[in-house]
Amino acid sequence: MNGVNDMKRFVCIHGHFYQPPRENPWLEAIEVQDGASPYHDWNKRITAECYAANAASRILDEQGRILRIVNNYEKMSFNFGPTLLSWMETHSPFAYQALLDADQRSRELFSGHGSALAQPYNHMIMPLAGRRDKETQIIWGLRDFEHRFGREPEGMWLPETAVDLETLEIMAAHGIRFTILAPRQARRTRPVLEGTWADVDGERIDPKVPYSVNLPGEGSMALFFYDGGIAKAVAFERLLSSGEAMAERLISGFSGDEDHAQLVHIATDGESYGHHHRFGDMALAYAIHIIETRGSARITNYGEFLALHPPVREVEIAENTSWSCVHGVERWKADCGCHTGVNPDWSQGWRAPLRDALDRLSGELAAIFEEKGAGAFRDAWAARNGYISVILGRSEESRKAFFDRHAAGTVDQETERIILRLLEMQRHAMLMYTSCGWFFDDVSGIETVQVMLYAARAVELAREISGRDPEPAFLERLAYAQSNRRDMGTGREIYERAVRHSVAGLSKVAAHHAMCLLFRNNDPIDRFYCYRVEDETLEVKEAGKASLLLGHARFVSEVTLDAEDLCFGALNLGDHNLTAGVTEMDDPEVSEAVKAELWEVFEAADYHETLRRFDRSFHLEIHSLKSLFRDEQRRILGCILESTLIDVEGVYRRLYEKHIPLMRFLIDAEAPLPKALQVAAEFVLHTELKRRFQEEVMDPERIGSALEEARAVGVEFEEDSLEFDFRKAIEKTADRLREEPDDVEYLVQLDSALSLLVSLPFSVNLRSVQNLCYELKEDLYPDMSKRAEAGHEDARKWVETFIPVSEKLWVRID
């Protein structure tokens, strides 16, 4: 192949990887989302299907065996939303590290230019934001990028590619050299600083070259307009069903003119590669593989191409436009007609009142920030820009450095809390503009509820800081946002129903803590979510099925450092009859007297009186099991249901075992199975298989027997649930092997588990186990093979076991 400078054909594939932030604003954690089942939440599901998949994608041979496993991010351009990266760092360290490694590797491949692009912090539609918010969003996005990737970014992706000149001007002032836009966002072009302007409205711009846009003042920036036709085919027309077809379509984008360098490039949601289109990551990997091996073009990234081929044409952009709204940026403020197709007859008239409610709330929050921040900060808005260092650190050191730089004077504990509340109020005031809140079809959607949650948190902080309550006026405006679902009502009703119960002050945290302790064998919990528990004392007593816990502790928010000393109690009268109470820390002698009274009536088994005195003693707040944060609520319900389900299983098992002969006869006679017998069989055999999958070492014989029995009586399983359990079991076996890769016994266990694959009534996602097998093939197998040939018995056994394992996992060994 010719050298980089001699090559005229270049290909760049950009993926915009993003998920809206889904954290409960009071917990800084994502609660269980049932729609993502069998995964805990959508972030975990999409990570498995897409983000981790692209970090270890497959290139297959003619027989469908894994020839190579590659990190797609190394050879594509990509950006990840900062809030998503923050989640991935904790919850998907493999995929997160793969991104950092890929950016480092891309610098080696592309003349020192990294492939990762930055992004404004929380996917706000920038043309609809005021200048201060634009500044903060860009600064936070840059600092987050530098913190993670260890370098300054060359390019920045704009949320929804929504653009105006002011945003580009601010980006350029902070060192950003380029961004990517949709072809319809160009208005006209001409040679740089000369010639006649040519109208390119209607996506008529040539996407194969970069352009320069002149900015207010004296600055400029490079712009890349992606190939809209190919991008659309990838995202919506199933081009990802074939890697070869994708490669051919990309190469077809070149013109016959070889006099100048051409860049065929596309930009789509990164989730196209695996989440929206199953195995899309593999199509991408194979397309890149074909382009490289055939020498059809050179794979590059934007930074490298721009350095080699600076713009020779300038462009005027169509301001206030985006890639996903043909009406500009109306989708995020009005009923423009754009929708996702859930119900074409639905109105999006709710968008305007939602925007108006948030805009007016934002203005009031800004006034409170300036008023209360005047004495606390040297420059309030500069302090907000710098607050990203605390968000990234969340440590005493990061806070001290921030206060030293931005605080107006000496910072005592109370001043520290005021400052942090003010800044958290502003953080949530920006999060409430996350674009997904308007993108979909109804105000009752989870994305819109999420922006309301951020608004509620900002309102709560404003109330604590100023004593003023912006909520009534906010709700009055939300009442004009009418849902298309009759049972949902207005935005105000949705807020009252879906948002209020999520509000979690320290007293609710204490109540949650008390209930959890009763179902964790009273083991101390010194930290959960973003709270610390300090100086705790506990006492628990049981009387039959009932139990009573009393204690006190100091609860501290690790975000705002708000702290309270609280007494708490939890009373369980059996099953779901669970009550928790909280009150302020009173005079110790009084508290001891109250506790003594409660213990006395409880030990006398006078539960009615116990409950009455419990309510009277904990006057601050009383909570039930319904009040618990969702994950812990599910865990406790699981504990409560455990004995019930054992009883149910016993009933079903007796029914099933008594009538097995009749059921088999009915199946053989092709007669319909009565629903009662069918349910009994499904419950018993499903439970049996789950139990077998969860054993420390799976027993293939017993599992095979259960599967054979299920086939004999025509049982249909909950495949997603069983697949998830089996996959986790087999991954646990693989993890043992990863810890001790030369241990042949673990390899035997893995081989035994894999032998079940042919008899399972569902396919299993083996990606993680295949990754391990490929690593062993690359790193350990060559040495083991040499040792086996030299006569080492342990190596011979390892190789003889590894080969069938690799065959079962479709990993090719030459």
Coordinates of N, CA, C and O in Angstrom, one line a residue, residues 103-115 151-152 154 298 301 303-304:
D103 N -8.0 4.6 22.4 CA -7.5 6.0 22.0 C -6.0 6.0 22.0 O -5.4 6.7 21.1
Q104 N -5.3 5.4 22.9 CA -3.9 5.3 22.9 C -3.4 4.6 21.7 O -2.4 5.1 21.0
R105 N -4.0 3.5 21.3 CA -3.6 2.8 20.1 C -3.8 3.6 18.9 O -3.0 3.5 17.9
S106 N -4.9 4.3 18.8 CA -5.2 5.1 17.6 C -4.2 6.2 17.4 O -3.9 6.5 16.2
R107 N -3.6 6.7 18.4 CA -2.5 7.7 18.3 C -1.3 7.0 17.6 O -0.6 7.7 16.8
E108 N -1.1 5.7 17.9 CA 0.0 5.0 17.2 C -0.3 4.8 15.7 O 0.5 4.8 14.9
L109 N -1.6 4.5 15.5 CA -2.0 4.2 14.1 C -2.2 5.4 13.2 O -2.0 5.3 12.0
F110 N -2.6 6.5 13.8 CA -3.0 7.6 13.0 C -2.1 8.9 13.2 O -2.7 10.0 13.5
S111 N -0.9 8.7 13.1 CA 0.1 9.8 13.1 C 0.0 10.7 14.4 O 0.2 11.9 14.3
G112 N -0.3 10.1 15.5 CA -0.3 10.8 16.7 C -1.7 11.4 17.1 O -1.8 12.1 18.1
H113 N -2.7 11.2 16.2 CA -4.0 11.8 16.5 C -4.9 10.7 17.1 O -5.2 9.7 16.5
G114 N -5.4 11.0 18.3 CA -6.3 10.1 18.9 C -7.7 10.1 18.3 O -8.2 11.1 17.8
S115 N -8.4 9.0 18.4 CA -9.7 8.8 17.8 C -10.9 9.3 18.6 O -12.0 9.5 18.2
R151 N -5.2 13.5 27.6 CA -4.8 14.5 26.6 C -5.9 15.5 26.3 O -7.0 15.3 26.7
E152 N -5.5 16.5 25.6 CA -6.5 17.5 25.1 C -7.2 16.9 23.9 O -6.6 16.4 23.0
E154 N -9.0 17.0 20.2 CA -8.9 17.8 19.0 C -10.3 18.2 18.5 O -10.6 19.3 18.0
R298 N -7.6 3.8 3.0 CA -6.9 3.9 4.2 C -7.9 4.2 5.3 O -8.6 5.3 5.2
N301 N -8.7 8.7 11.0 CA -9.6 9.5 11.9 C -9.6 10.9 11.5 O -8.8 11.3 10.6
G303 N -8.8 13.7 13.0 CA -7.6 14.5 13.4 C -6.5 14.3 12.4 O -5.8 15.2 11.9
E304 N -6.2 13.0 12.0 CA -5.2 12.7 11.0 C -5.5 13.3 9.7 O -4.6 13.9 9.0

